[in-house]
Short mmCIF file of C-alpha atoms in Angstrom, two decimals:
data_model
loop_
_atom_site.label_atom_id
_atom_site.label_comp_id
_atom_site.label_asym_id
_atom_site.label_seq_id
_atom_site.Cartn_x
_atom_site.Cartn_y
_atom_site.Cartn_z
CA MET A 98 14.75 16.57 -19.24
CA PHE A 99 18.43 16.60 -20.22
CA VAL A 100 20.38 19.67 -19.09
CA PRO A 101 23.97 19.93 -20.34
CA SER A 102 26.71 20.85 -17.85
CA ASP A 103 28.36 23.20 -20.31
CA ASN A 104 26.78 25.74 -22.59
CA SER A 105 27.43 23.54 -25.61
CA PRO A 106 25.31 20.37 -25.47
CA PRO A 107 27.30 17.25 -26.35
CA SER A 108 26.57 15.21 -29.44
CA LEU A 109 25.62 11.71 -28.42
CA GLU A 110 24.62 10.61 -31.89
CA ASP A 111 25.60 7.01 -32.59
CA PHE A 112 26.87 6.42 -29.06
CA THR A 113 26.08 3.30 -27.08
CA LEU A 114 24.08 4.12 -23.96
CA VAL A 115 24.48 2.04 -20.84
CA MET A 116 22.05 2.72 -18.01
CA PRO A 117 20.92 0.93 -14.87
CA ALA A 118 17.43 0.06 -13.72
CA VAL A 119 16.87 0.70 -10.03
CA ALA A 120 16.35 -2.93 -9.12
CA VAL A 121 16.94 -5.48 -6.38
CA GLY A 122 20.36 -5.14 -4.81
CA ASN A 123 21.02 -1.96 -6.85
CA VAL A 124 23.28 -4.18 -8.97
CA GLY A 125 22.80 -2.22 -12.20
CA GLN A 126 23.69 1.03 -10.45
CA LEU A 127 26.76 -0.50 -8.80
CA ALA A 128 27.88 -1.90 -12.16
CA VAL A 129 27.49 1.54 -13.76
CA ASP A 130 29.53 3.03 -10.92
CA LEU A 131 32.34 0.66 -11.81
CA ILE A 132 32.18 1.63 -15.48
CA VAL A 133 32.25 5.39 -14.80
CA SER A 134 34.97 5.05 -12.20
CA THR A 135 37.26 2.76 -14.19
CA LEU A 136 36.94 4.53 -17.54
CA ASN A 137 37.31 7.91 -15.82
CA MET A 138 34.28 9.21 -17.66
CA SER A 139 33.41 12.89 -17.65
CA ARG A 140 30.02 14.27 -16.77
CA VAL A 141 28.26 16.06 -19.62
CA GLY A 142 24.82 16.72 -18.22
CA PHE A 143 21.97 16.05 -15.83
CA ILE A 144 18.57 14.49 -16.22
CA HIS A 145 16.45 16.94 -14.23
CA THR A 146 13.08 15.41 -13.44
CA ASP A 147 10.39 15.23 -10.78
CA CYS A 148 10.28 11.45 -11.21
CA LEU A 149 13.29 10.77 -8.99
CA ILE A 150 13.59 11.37 -5.25
CA PRO A 151 16.00 14.29 -4.76
CA MET A 152 19.41 13.70 -3.25
CA ALA A 153 22.78 15.44 -3.48
CA GLY A 154 26.34 14.69 -2.55
CA ASN A 155 29.92 15.43 -3.40
CA ASN A 156 31.79 13.74 -6.23
CA PRO A 157 31.40 9.96 -5.75
CA TYR A 158 34.27 9.22 -8.13
CA SER A 159 36.76 11.67 -6.66
CA THR A 160 40.36 10.58 -6.74
CA CYS A 161 42.06 13.61 -5.21
CA LYS A 162 41.27 16.62 -3.07
CA GLU A 163 40.84 18.90 -6.07
CA ASP A 164 37.86 17.14 -7.60
CA ALA A 165 36.22 16.10 -4.34
CA GLN A 166 33.96 19.11 -3.94
CA GLU A 167 31.76 18.81 -6.99
CA LEU A 168 28.02 18.51 -6.56
CA HIS A 169 26.29 15.48 -8.02
CA THR A 170 22.56 14.88 -8.55
CA PRO A 171 20.28 11.82 -8.82
CA ALA A 172 20.61 11.31 -12.58
CA GLU A 173 23.65 12.27 -14.59
CA VAL A 174 25.09 11.49 -18.00
CA TYR A 175 28.76 10.63 -18.46
CA VAL A 176 30.70 10.02 -21.70
CA ALA A 177 33.84 8.32 -22.89
CA PRO A 178 34.08 9.81 -26.40
CA GLU A 179 36.94 7.54 -27.50
CA LEU A 180 34.71 4.51 -26.89
CA LYS A 181 31.57 6.24 -28.19
CA LEU A 182 30.05 5.30 -24.88
CA ALA A 183 27.52 7.26 -22.87
CA VAL A 184 26.38 6.25 -19.43
CA LEU A 185 23.36 7.41 -17.47
CA GLN A 186 23.73 6.88 -13.73
CA ILE A 187 20.62 6.92 -11.56
CA ARG A 188 21.24 7.34 -7.86
CA ALA A 189 17.77 7.61 -6.38
CA PRO A 190 14.57 5.56 -6.38
CA ILE A 191 11.80 6.51 -8.77
CA VAL A 192 8.86 8.25 -7.10
CA GLN A 193 6.22 5.55 -6.83
CA THR A 194 3.48 7.17 -8.87
CA LYS A 195 5.83 8.39 -11.60
CA SER A 196 7.30 5.19 -12.96
CA LYS A 197 5.41 5.36 -16.27
CA LYS A 198 6.29 9.02 -16.71
CA PHE A 199 9.95 8.24 -16.10
CA ARG A 200 9.93 5.46 -18.68
CA GLN A 201 8.44 7.83 -21.24
CA LEU A 202 11.06 10.44 -20.39
CA ILE A 203 13.88 7.94 -20.91
CA VAL A 204 12.46 6.60 -24.17
CA SER A 205 12.06 10.09 -25.64
CA TRP A 206 15.54 11.07 -24.51
CA ILE A 207 16.99 7.94 -26.13
CA LYS A 208 15.18 8.76 -29.38
CA ALA A 209 16.17 12.43 -29.33
CA SER A 210 19.84 11.69 -28.63
CA GLY A 211 20.19 9.21 -31.47
CA PHE A 212 21.93 6.43 -29.55
CA SER A 213 22.87 3.51 -31.78
CA ARG A 214 21.91 1.07 -29.03
CA THR A 215 20.92 1.08 -25.36
CA VAL A 216 21.87 -1.47 -22.75
CA ILE A 217 19.98 -1.66 -19.46
CA LEU A 218 21.79 -3.27 -16.56
CA SER A 219 19.33 -4.79 -14.16
CA SER A 220 18.61 -7.55 -11.67
CA SER A 221 15.75 -9.75 -10.55
CA HIS A 222 14.78 -11.51 -7.33
CA ALA A 223 16.70 -14.78 -7.08
CA TYR A 224 14.07 -16.33 -4.86
CA GLN A 225 11.41 -16.12 -7.55
CA ARG A 226 13.23 -18.30 -10.05
CA ASP A 227 11.55 -21.45 -11.12
CA ASP A 228 13.32 -24.80 -11.22
CA GLN A 229 14.66 -24.26 -14.74
CA GLN A 230 16.04 -20.84 -13.99
CA MET A 231 17.93 -22.07 -10.97
CA LYS A 232 20.17 -24.22 -13.11
CA GLY A 233 23.36 -22.78 -14.55
CA THR A 234 24.31 -19.15 -14.85
CA PRO A 235 22.32 -16.44 -13.05
CA LEU A 236 22.90 -14.02 -15.94
CA ARG A 237 20.27 -13.37 -18.57
CA TYR A 238 19.71 -11.06 -21.49
CA LEU A 239 16.85 -9.64 -23.53
CA ALA A 240 17.03 -7.88 -26.89
CA THR A 241 14.45 -5.94 -28.84
CA PRO A 242 13.83 -7.01 -32.45
CA SER A 243 15.52 -3.82 -33.61
CA LEU A 244 18.73 -4.71 -31.76
CA LEU A 245 18.65 -8.32 -32.92
CA LYS A 246 18.87 -7.08 -36.51
CA ALA A 247 22.35 -5.76 -35.80
CA SER A 248 23.65 -7.89 -32.94
CA ALA A 249 22.01 -11.32 -33.19
CA ASN A 250 25.26 -12.99 -34.25
CA ALA A 251 27.36 -11.37 -31.57
CA LEU A 252 24.93 -12.45 -28.88
CA LYS A 253 24.76 -15.97 -30.30
CA GLU A 254 28.54 -16.28 -30.29
CA LEU A 255 28.68 -15.21 -26.66
CA GLY A 256 26.35 -18.05 -25.82
CA TRP A 257 24.24 -15.87 -23.56
CA ARG A 258 21.04 -17.21 -22.07
CA GLU A 259 17.85 -15.37 -22.92
CA MET A 260 15.47 -14.49 -20.10
CA GLU A 261 12.79 -17.20 -20.02
CA ARG A 262 9.11 -16.53 -20.24
CA VAL A 263 7.30 -17.99 -17.25
CA ALA A 264 3.81 -19.34 -16.87
CA SER A 265 1.28 -16.66 -15.97
CA PHE A 266 -0.28 -18.85 -13.34
CA PRO A 267 2.27 -21.42 -12.19
CA GLY A 268 0.69 -24.68 -11.26
CA LEU A 269 -2.45 -24.15 -13.31
CA THR A 270 -2.49 -25.98 -16.59
CA GLU A 271 -4.69 -23.51 -18.39
CA ALA A 272 -4.45 -23.90 -22.11
CA ASN A 273 -4.86 -20.21 -22.82
CA ALA A 274 -2.40 -18.90 -20.24
CA GLU A 275 0.53 -17.88 -22.42
CA PRO A 276 3.95 -17.71 -20.85
CA ARG A 277 4.88 -14.12 -20.30
CA LEU A 278 7.91 -12.05 -19.44
CA CYS A 279 8.29 -11.49 -15.74
CA ILE A 280 11.14 -9.62 -14.07
CA PRO A 281 10.26 -9.46 -10.37
CA GLY A 282 12.31 -6.90 -8.51
CA GLY A 283 13.48 -5.36 -11.76
CA GLY A 284 11.80 -1.99 -11.32
CA ILE A 285 11.12 -0.40 -14.70
CA THR A 286 13.15 -3.00 -16.65
CA LYS A 287 10.24 -4.87 -18.11
CA GLY A 288 8.34 -1.65 -18.86
CA LEU A 289 11.32 -0.09 -20.63
CA TYR A 290 11.88 -3.27 -22.63
CA THR A 291 8.28 -3.52 -23.80
CA ASP A 292 8.16 0.23 -24.56
CA SER A 293 11.32 -0.10 -26.65
CA CYS A 294 9.86 -3.04 -28.53
CA SER A 295 6.81 -1.00 -29.46
CA GLU A 296 8.90 2.06 -30.32
CA ASP A 297 11.30 -0.07 -32.35
CA LEU A 298 14.36 1.02 -30.38
CA PRO A 299 17.54 -1.08 -30.38
CA LEU A 300 17.73 -2.01 -26.70
CA ALA A 301 19.17 -4.87 -24.71
CA VAL A 302 18.69 -5.83 -21.09
CA VAL A 303 21.48 -7.59 -19.23
CA LEU A 304 20.42 -8.79 -15.83
CA LEU A 305 21.30 -11.20 -13.13
CA PHE A 306 19.36 -12.99 -10.43
CA CYS A 307 20.36 -11.90 -6.96
CA SER A 308 19.16 -11.15 -3.47
CA GLU A 309 19.62 -8.11 -1.25
CA GLY A 310 22.83 -8.19 0.73
CA ASP A 311 26.40 -7.43 -0.21
CA ASN A 312 25.87 -6.99 -3.92
CA ILE A 313 29.40 -5.97 -4.83
CA PRO A 314 30.30 -9.42 -6.25
CA ASP A 315 27.05 -9.29 -8.25
CA ALA A 316 28.06 -5.94 -9.70
CA PHE A 317 31.43 -7.33 -10.73
CA ALA A 318 29.79 -10.37 -12.31
CA LEU A 319 27.39 -8.18 -14.27
CA VAL A 320 29.99 -5.71 -15.50
CA ASN A 321 32.44 -8.46 -16.53
CA HIS A 322 29.62 -10.17 -18.41
CA LEU A 323 28.80 -6.89 -20.19
CA ASN A 324 32.46 -6.40 -20.99
CA ASP A 325 32.50 -9.73 -22.85
CA TRP A 326 30.12 -8.15 -25.33
CA LEU A 327 31.00 -4.45 -25.41
CA HIS A 328 34.75 -4.74 -24.74
CA LEU A 329 34.82 -1.58 -22.64
CA LEU A 330 38.16 -2.43 -21.11
CA ASP A 331 41.14 -2.72 -23.43
CA ASP A 332 42.72 -5.99 -22.53
CA PRO A 333 40.21 -8.73 -21.84
CA SER A 334 43.03 -11.15 -21.09
CA GLN A 335 43.84 -9.27 -17.89
CA ALA A 336 42.93 -10.85 -14.60
CA PRO A 337 39.37 -10.17 -13.45
CA ASN A 338 38.54 -7.47 -10.88
CA LYS A 339 40.35 -4.89 -13.00
CA TRP A 340 37.50 -2.48 -12.32
CA LYS A 341 38.16 0.48 -10.06
CA ILE A 342 35.96 0.81 -6.99
CA PRO A 343 34.81 4.42 -6.41
CA THR A 344 35.22 6.18 -3.06
CA SER A 345 31.46 6.36 -2.62
CA TRP A 346 31.43 2.62 -1.94
CA ASN A 347 33.04 3.12 1.47
CA LEU A 348 31.03 2.29 4.53
CA LEU A 349 28.23 0.58 2.60
CA PHE A 350 27.12 -1.06 5.80
CA GLY A 351 27.39 1.85 8.18
CA SER A 352 29.96 3.72 10.20
CA GLY A 353 32.95 2.31 11.97
CA ILE A 354 32.42 0.33 15.17
CA PRO A 355 32.26 2.39 18.37
CA PRO A 356 35.17 1.41 20.60
CA SER A 357 33.06 2.04 23.70
CA MET A 358 31.10 -1.07 22.80
CA PHE A 359 33.94 -3.31 23.95
CA MET B 57 11.93 -16.82 0.33
CA ALA B 58 12.35 -19.95 2.44
CA THR B 59 14.32 -19.75 5.64
CA PHE B 60 16.44 -22.43 7.24
CA PHE B 61 13.56 -23.43 9.48
CA GLY B 62 11.22 -23.98 6.59
CA GLU B 63 9.03 -20.92 6.99
CA VAL B 64 8.30 -18.82 3.96
CA LEU B 65 8.89 -15.08 4.34
CA SER B 66 8.06 -12.40 1.87
CA VAL B 67 11.20 -10.58 0.95
CA TYR B 68 11.34 -6.91 0.16
CA SER B 69 14.00 -5.06 -1.74
CA ARG B 70 15.55 -1.86 -0.42
CA ALA B 71 15.62 -0.60 -3.99
CA VAL B 72 12.29 -1.41 -5.59
CA GLU B 73 8.70 -1.86 -4.63
CA GLU B 74 6.59 -4.25 -6.64
CA ASP B 75 4.01 -2.12 -8.35
CA ASP B 76 1.12 -3.87 -10.01
CA GLU B 77 0.67 -1.61 -12.95
CA ASP B 78 -2.81 -2.41 -14.03
CA PRO B 79 -3.37 -0.78 -17.42
CA GLU B 80 -7.13 -1.09 -17.21
CA GLN B 81 -7.92 1.00 -14.21
CA ASP B 82 -11.31 1.56 -12.77
CA GLU B 83 -12.76 4.97 -13.55
CA GLU B 84 -13.46 5.34 -9.84
CA ASP B 85 -9.86 4.44 -8.94
CA GLU B 86 -8.61 6.98 -11.44
CA GLN B 87 -10.78 9.64 -9.90
CA ILE B 88 -9.64 8.83 -6.38
CA ARG B 89 -6.05 8.95 -7.55
CA ARG B 90 -6.58 12.29 -9.23
CA GLU B 91 -8.27 13.77 -6.18
CA LEU B 92 -5.45 12.56 -3.97
CA GLU B 93 -2.91 14.09 -6.31
CA GLU B 94 -4.75 17.40 -6.22
CA LYS B 95 -4.85 17.32 -2.44
CA ARG B 96 -1.11 16.73 -2.34
CA GLU B 97 -0.35 19.71 -4.53
CA VAL B 98 1.83 22.39 -3.02
CA HIS B 99 0.12 25.79 -2.95
CA LEU B 100 1.87 29.07 -2.40
CA ARG B 101 -0.29 31.73 -0.73
CA TRP B 102 1.29 35.15 -0.98
CA SER B 103 0.24 38.49 0.45
CA PRO B 104 -1.97 40.60 -1.88
CA GLU B 105 0.94 42.84 -2.85
CA VAL B 106 3.11 39.89 -3.90
CA SER B 107 0.24 38.14 -5.67
CA GLU B 108 -0.34 41.28 -7.75
CA LEU B 109 3.34 41.46 -8.65
CA LEU B 110 3.47 37.81 -9.70
CA LYS B 111 0.22 38.00 -11.63
CA SER B 112 1.57 40.81 -13.77
CA GLY B 113 4.34 38.47 -14.89
CA ASN B 114 7.10 39.84 -12.67
CA LYS B 115 9.23 37.99 -10.18
CA LEU B 116 10.20 38.86 -6.62
CA PRO B 117 13.51 40.70 -6.66
CA CYS B 118 15.75 38.63 -4.43
CA ARG B 119 19.50 38.68 -3.86
CA GLU B 120 19.73 36.58 -0.71
CA PHE B 121 17.38 33.71 0.02
CA ILE B 122 17.85 31.90 3.33
CA LEU B 123 15.93 28.66 3.75
CA ALA B 124 15.72 26.87 7.08
CA VAL B 125 14.57 23.27 7.00
CA GLY B 126 13.88 21.50 10.27
CA HIS B 127 13.20 22.63 13.81
CA ASN B 128 16.71 23.59 14.88
CA ALA B 129 17.34 25.57 11.72
CA ALA B 130 13.95 27.29 11.83
CA LYS B 131 14.22 28.14 15.53
CA PHE B 132 17.76 29.42 15.01
CA LEU B 133 16.38 31.93 12.53
CA SER B 134 13.50 32.79 14.84
CA VAL B 135 15.79 33.51 17.78
CA TYR B 136 18.84 35.01 16.10
CA VAL B 137 17.27 36.85 13.19
CA LEU B 138 13.51 37.25 13.24
CA THR B 139 13.29 38.70 16.78
CA SER B 140 14.50 42.03 15.44
CA ALA B 141 10.93 42.46 14.13
CA ASN B 142 12.23 44.03 10.93
CA TRP B 143 10.59 41.38 8.81
CA ASP B 144 7.35 41.36 6.83
CA THR B 145 5.47 38.13 6.33
CA LEU B 146 5.23 37.60 2.57
CA GLY B 147 3.20 34.44 2.53
CA HIS B 148 3.23 30.75 3.24
CA ALA B 149 3.15 27.41 1.44
CA SER B 150 0.52 24.84 2.23
CA VAL B 151 1.71 21.28 1.97
CA TRP B 152 -0.58 18.39 2.80
CA ASN B 153 0.56 14.79 3.02
CA GLU B 154 0.03 11.69 5.13
CA ARG B 155 2.13 13.12 7.95
CA SER B 156 0.23 16.38 8.29
CA ARG B 157 -1.62 16.47 11.56
CA ALA B 158 -4.86 18.36 11.91
CA VAL B 159 -4.37 20.97 14.64
CA THR B 160 -7.38 22.70 16.11
CA GLY B 161 -7.27 26.45 16.38
CA GLN B 162 -4.52 27.95 14.28
CA SER B 163 -4.13 26.11 11.03
CA SER B 164 -0.89 24.19 11.34
CA GLU B 165 -0.35 24.52 7.60
CA GLU B 166 0.06 28.26 7.91
CA SER B 167 2.86 28.19 10.44
CA ALA B 168 4.72 25.25 8.92
CA CYS B 169 6.22 27.01 5.91
CA VAL B 170 6.47 30.81 6.05
CA PHE B 171 8.21 33.41 3.88
CA TYR B 172 9.59 36.66 5.27
CA ARG B 173 11.18 39.69 3.66
CA HIS B 174 13.40 42.26 5.35
CA LYS B 175 11.68 45.64 5.69
CA GLU B 176 14.73 47.77 5.04
CA ASN B 177 16.46 45.44 2.63
CA PRO B 178 13.70 43.89 0.52
CA THR B 179 16.01 41.74 -1.57
CA VAL B 180 16.70 39.57 1.48
CA MET B 181 14.17 36.79 2.03
CA ILE B 182 13.86 34.05 4.60
CA CYS B 183 11.78 30.90 4.60
CA GLN B 184 11.23 28.54 7.52
CA VAL B 185 10.02 25.03 6.80
CA THR B 186 9.07 22.89 9.77
CA CYS B 187 6.55 20.58 8.15
CA TYR B 188 7.34 17.31 6.45
CA VAL B 189 7.50 17.65 2.68
CA ALA B 190 6.93 14.24 1.08
CA GLU B 191 9.18 12.76 -1.60
CA ASP B 192 6.75 13.48 -4.40
CA GLN B 193 6.27 17.10 -3.24
CA LEU B 194 9.92 18.13 -2.94
CA PHE B 195 10.46 18.90 -6.61
CA GLN B 196 7.14 20.71 -6.87
CA TRP B 197 7.83 22.89 -3.81
CA THR B 198 11.22 23.87 -5.14
CA GLU B 199 10.03 24.65 -8.67
CA LYS B 200 7.05 26.69 -7.47
CA VAL B 201 9.07 28.74 -4.98
CA PHE B 202 12.01 29.42 -7.28
CA ASP B 203 9.64 30.30 -10.12
CA CYS B 204 8.59 33.30 -8.06
CA LEU B 205 12.13 34.55 -7.46
CA GLN B 206 14.34 36.54 -9.77
CA HIS B 207 17.34 34.35 -10.55
CA ARG B 208 19.85 36.98 -11.60
CA GLU B 209 22.47 37.46 -8.87
CA LEU B 210 20.48 35.26 -6.55
CA SER B 211 22.41 33.59 -3.77
CA VAL B 212 20.83 30.84 -1.65
CA THR B 213 21.80 29.60 1.78
CA VAL B 214 20.06 26.55 3.20
CA LEU B 215 20.25 25.57 6.87
CA SER B 216 19.13 22.05 7.62
CA ASP B 217 18.90 19.62 10.53
CA SER B 218 19.96 16.04 10.56
CA SER B 219 20.66 13.33 13.07
CA VAL B 220 24.24 12.30 13.74
CA ALA B 221 23.01 8.71 13.43
CA ASP B 222 22.75 9.35 9.68
CA TYR B 223 26.36 10.51 9.44
CA LYS B 224 28.74 7.83 8.20
CA THR B 225 32.38 7.94 9.12
CA ALA B 226 35.15 5.40 9.47
CA ASP B 227 36.18 6.58 12.93
CA TYR B 228 33.18 6.33 15.10
CA LEU B 229 32.32 9.77 16.44
CA CYS B 230 32.12 10.13 20.17
CA THR B 231 29.07 12.18 21.12
CA SER B 232 31.15 15.16 22.21
CA SER B 233 31.83 16.15 18.64
CA ALA B 234 28.13 16.61 17.85
CA PRO B 235 26.58 19.00 16.93
CA PHE B 236 28.72 19.91 13.92
CA LEU B 237 28.19 21.42 10.48
CA ARG B 238 28.91 20.05 7.04
CA SER B 239 28.39 21.84 3.74
CA LEU B 240 27.55 21.15 0.12
CA HIS B 241 27.46 23.75 -2.63
CA THR B 242 26.58 24.13 -6.30
CA GLY B 243 29.09 24.67 -9.09
CA THR B 244 28.39 28.40 -9.33
CA PHE B 245 28.91 29.06 -5.61
CA SER B 246 32.13 31.04 -5.43
CA GLY B 247 32.28 31.76 -1.71
CA GLN B 248 34.14 29.86 0.95
CA PRO B 249 31.97 27.51 3.04
CA VAL B 250 32.39 28.10 6.77
CA CYS B 251 32.85 24.43 7.54
CA GLN B 252 34.10 21.17 6.11
CA SER B 253 32.53 19.79 2.98
CA LEU B 254 30.32 16.73 3.35
CA GLU B 255 32.61 13.75 2.97
CA GLN B 256 31.87 10.60 0.96
CA PRO B 257 29.83 8.48 1.30
CA ASN B 258 27.40 10.87 2.99
CA ILE B 259 24.57 12.43 1.03
CA ILE B 260 21.84 14.99 1.63
CA THR B 261 18.19 14.20 1.02
CA GLY B 262 14.87 15.98 1.38
CA LEU B 263 14.17 19.62 0.72
CA PRO B 264 17.82 20.80 0.91
CA ALA B 265 18.68 18.20 -1.76
CA ALA B 266 15.78 19.27 -3.97
CA VAL B 267 16.98 22.89 -3.73
CA LEU B 268 20.56 21.88 -4.53
CA ASN B 269 19.42 19.87 -7.57
CA HIS B 270 17.35 22.78 -8.87
CA CYS B 271 20.07 25.37 -8.27
CA GLN B 272 22.81 23.21 -9.77
CA VAL B 273 20.83 22.83 -12.99
CA GLN B 274 19.74 26.49 -13.02
CA ARG B 275 23.28 27.65 -12.12
CA ILE B 276 22.26 29.50 -8.95
CA ALA B 277 24.96 29.96 -6.31
CA THR B 278 23.76 27.86 -3.39
CA VAL B 279 25.29 26.45 -0.23
CA VAL B 280 23.68 24.03 2.20
CA TYR B 281 24.82 23.82 5.82
CA GLN B 282 23.63 20.67 7.50
CA CYS B 283 23.84 20.41 11.28
CA TYR B 284 24.29 16.89 12.62
CA SER B 285 22.89 16.76 16.13
CA ASP B 286 22.67 13.97 18.66
CA VAL B 287 19.59 15.35 20.40
CA ILE B 288 16.06 14.53 19.35
CA GLY B 289 14.15 17.76 19.16
CA PRO B 290 15.37 21.36 19.12
CA ASP B 291 18.15 22.43 21.50
CA SER B 292 20.04 25.68 21.92
CA VAL B 293 23.50 24.20 21.31
CA SER B 294 22.51 22.82 17.92
CA MET B 295 20.84 26.12 17.07
CA GLU B 296 23.98 28.04 17.90
CA THR B 297 26.00 25.80 15.56
CA PHE B 298 24.38 27.59 12.64
CA LYS B 299 25.78 30.99 13.63
CA PRO B 300 28.96 30.86 11.50
CA ALA B 301 26.85 30.00 8.45
CA LEU B 302 25.30 33.47 8.46
CA THR B 303 28.29 35.62 9.45
CA LYS B 304 28.73 36.91 5.91
CA LEU B 305 25.10 37.99 5.84
CA ALA B 306 25.11 39.17 9.45
CA LYS B 307 24.86 42.81 8.51
CA SER B 308 22.10 42.53 5.91
CA ILE B 309 19.93 40.34 8.12
CA GLN B 310 20.87 42.02 11.41
CA LEU B 311 22.03 38.82 13.05
CA ASN B 312 21.66 39.00 16.80
CA SER B 313 24.71 37.14 18.05
CA SER B 314 23.70 37.02 21.70
CA PRO B 315 20.00 36.53 21.99
CA ASN B 316 18.01 36.99 25.14
CA THR B 317 17.98 33.81 27.26
CA ASP B 318 14.27 34.19 27.88
CA ILE B 319 13.58 34.03 24.17
CA LEU B 320 15.87 31.02 23.87
CA ARG B 321 14.09 29.25 26.70
CA LYS B 322 10.69 29.89 25.16
CA MET B 323 11.83 28.52 21.82
CA VAL B 324 13.33 25.39 23.24
CA LYS B 325 10.32 24.18 25.16
CA THR B 326 9.96 20.44 25.32
CA THR B 327 8.22 18.93 22.36
CA ASP B 328 4.82 17.37 22.93
CA ILE B 329 5.25 14.06 24.64
CA GLN B 330 3.86 11.50 22.26
CA SER B 331 5.00 8.42 24.07
CA ASN B 332 6.29 8.00 27.60
CA LEU B 333 8.72 5.31 26.57
CA TYR B 334 11.61 7.78 26.37
CA ILE B 335 10.73 10.84 28.36
#
């Protein structure tokens, strides 16, 4: 459940919520890191739940010695009040048997907080694309009917590509096998999307196809794509890569090289 | 995915596992799942006196709670603190998971997670955890234990083991710097940690992390001291590294700063040889 950092819980009514799905390449989480780090967002609370694997560390967005020693937990909520933006960052995998419970927790928190819309940043296995999906941009979106009521035009103008439905049994030409939504490697993305459709929540999914590896360029691609819609950064005419990389991204591939090796 | 040589490999993601969420589950599957979940539940077994206290709706009065997670941390407490024999056994936690090994004779569950209370200073408690607590049990263990403790003026110190292989740093550490301590503390901890704070991008996981999460949210002053060691298995040098962590509490726990070498030797016996690949 949501636990505020201060004694006075923040009002998130009418804010836009951006959150990641723990998915292939951790791209959504990396993109959210960029948003929090660049916009210098402040933490307003924690999501304290048994659905996430516990972890703890010092401030991943620290810029100076003074703010370095601040404890951070697996799921935290940050805000940028001037942009009416709230961000939920998830830093740990979901406990395997608790994925449904976690989805329910998120959906009820979204409803209780009164967010005007939610955007899930996610990713999907690039190797499971079919021939059609391999052509053109690797970025896709999904929107619930409730969100389309408000944002259909904006999304149309952006010319974004909607996530395709794929055949349930590829290769089989069964007449009654309807194409269905499939987001392999997307974690709870599909579940959250379908839950939001049934709960009539305004929710969008922005995802990209990628593989495990150095996913930093993928994170930049995703966050720039999101920025085209939400205009989180002031001046879109600025050169790309205007996002600030947090200190926690150091040593993503391990420690320095031991000199005794040479 | 297809490789350059034309073979097809199944790819896994470091972030997600594919779970086939089948909405229509067999009644038998459901039952098996439920039974497994029940078996994995963490149970706290207290002494009769404590059980009575908790049943009547009270909590254990506790000002200092010292938790040792891992063999070096637990043995450090055994050698430097518990040998004074001024401690009562309050109870133990039984934790079963896929890594629990059945041990004939003394139930291994009993000795793997034990709670002690100081005889003369009953608001000082110690807990040693040497068993593996699985990911889905960490939160449960923490909630159940802290539910029994009075939170007002509670101060928690966690000692934990880790391998120096898990420590990330830009300058590669030569082995002579291990073992060393690093600390993490909650927002309400007002003391001064006795060692450097854990630098980015390092994180803490497992039971110490679960305790930190709980205490951060519940605003309990907590500090974790993690010892990074380059030795597999318990060793006296790593154990001694924890000494500065308890200097503030030395008086209330009667810290024995120079333990008997015989006791040390007994504690640091070689671990059971499971494979003779690396003797």
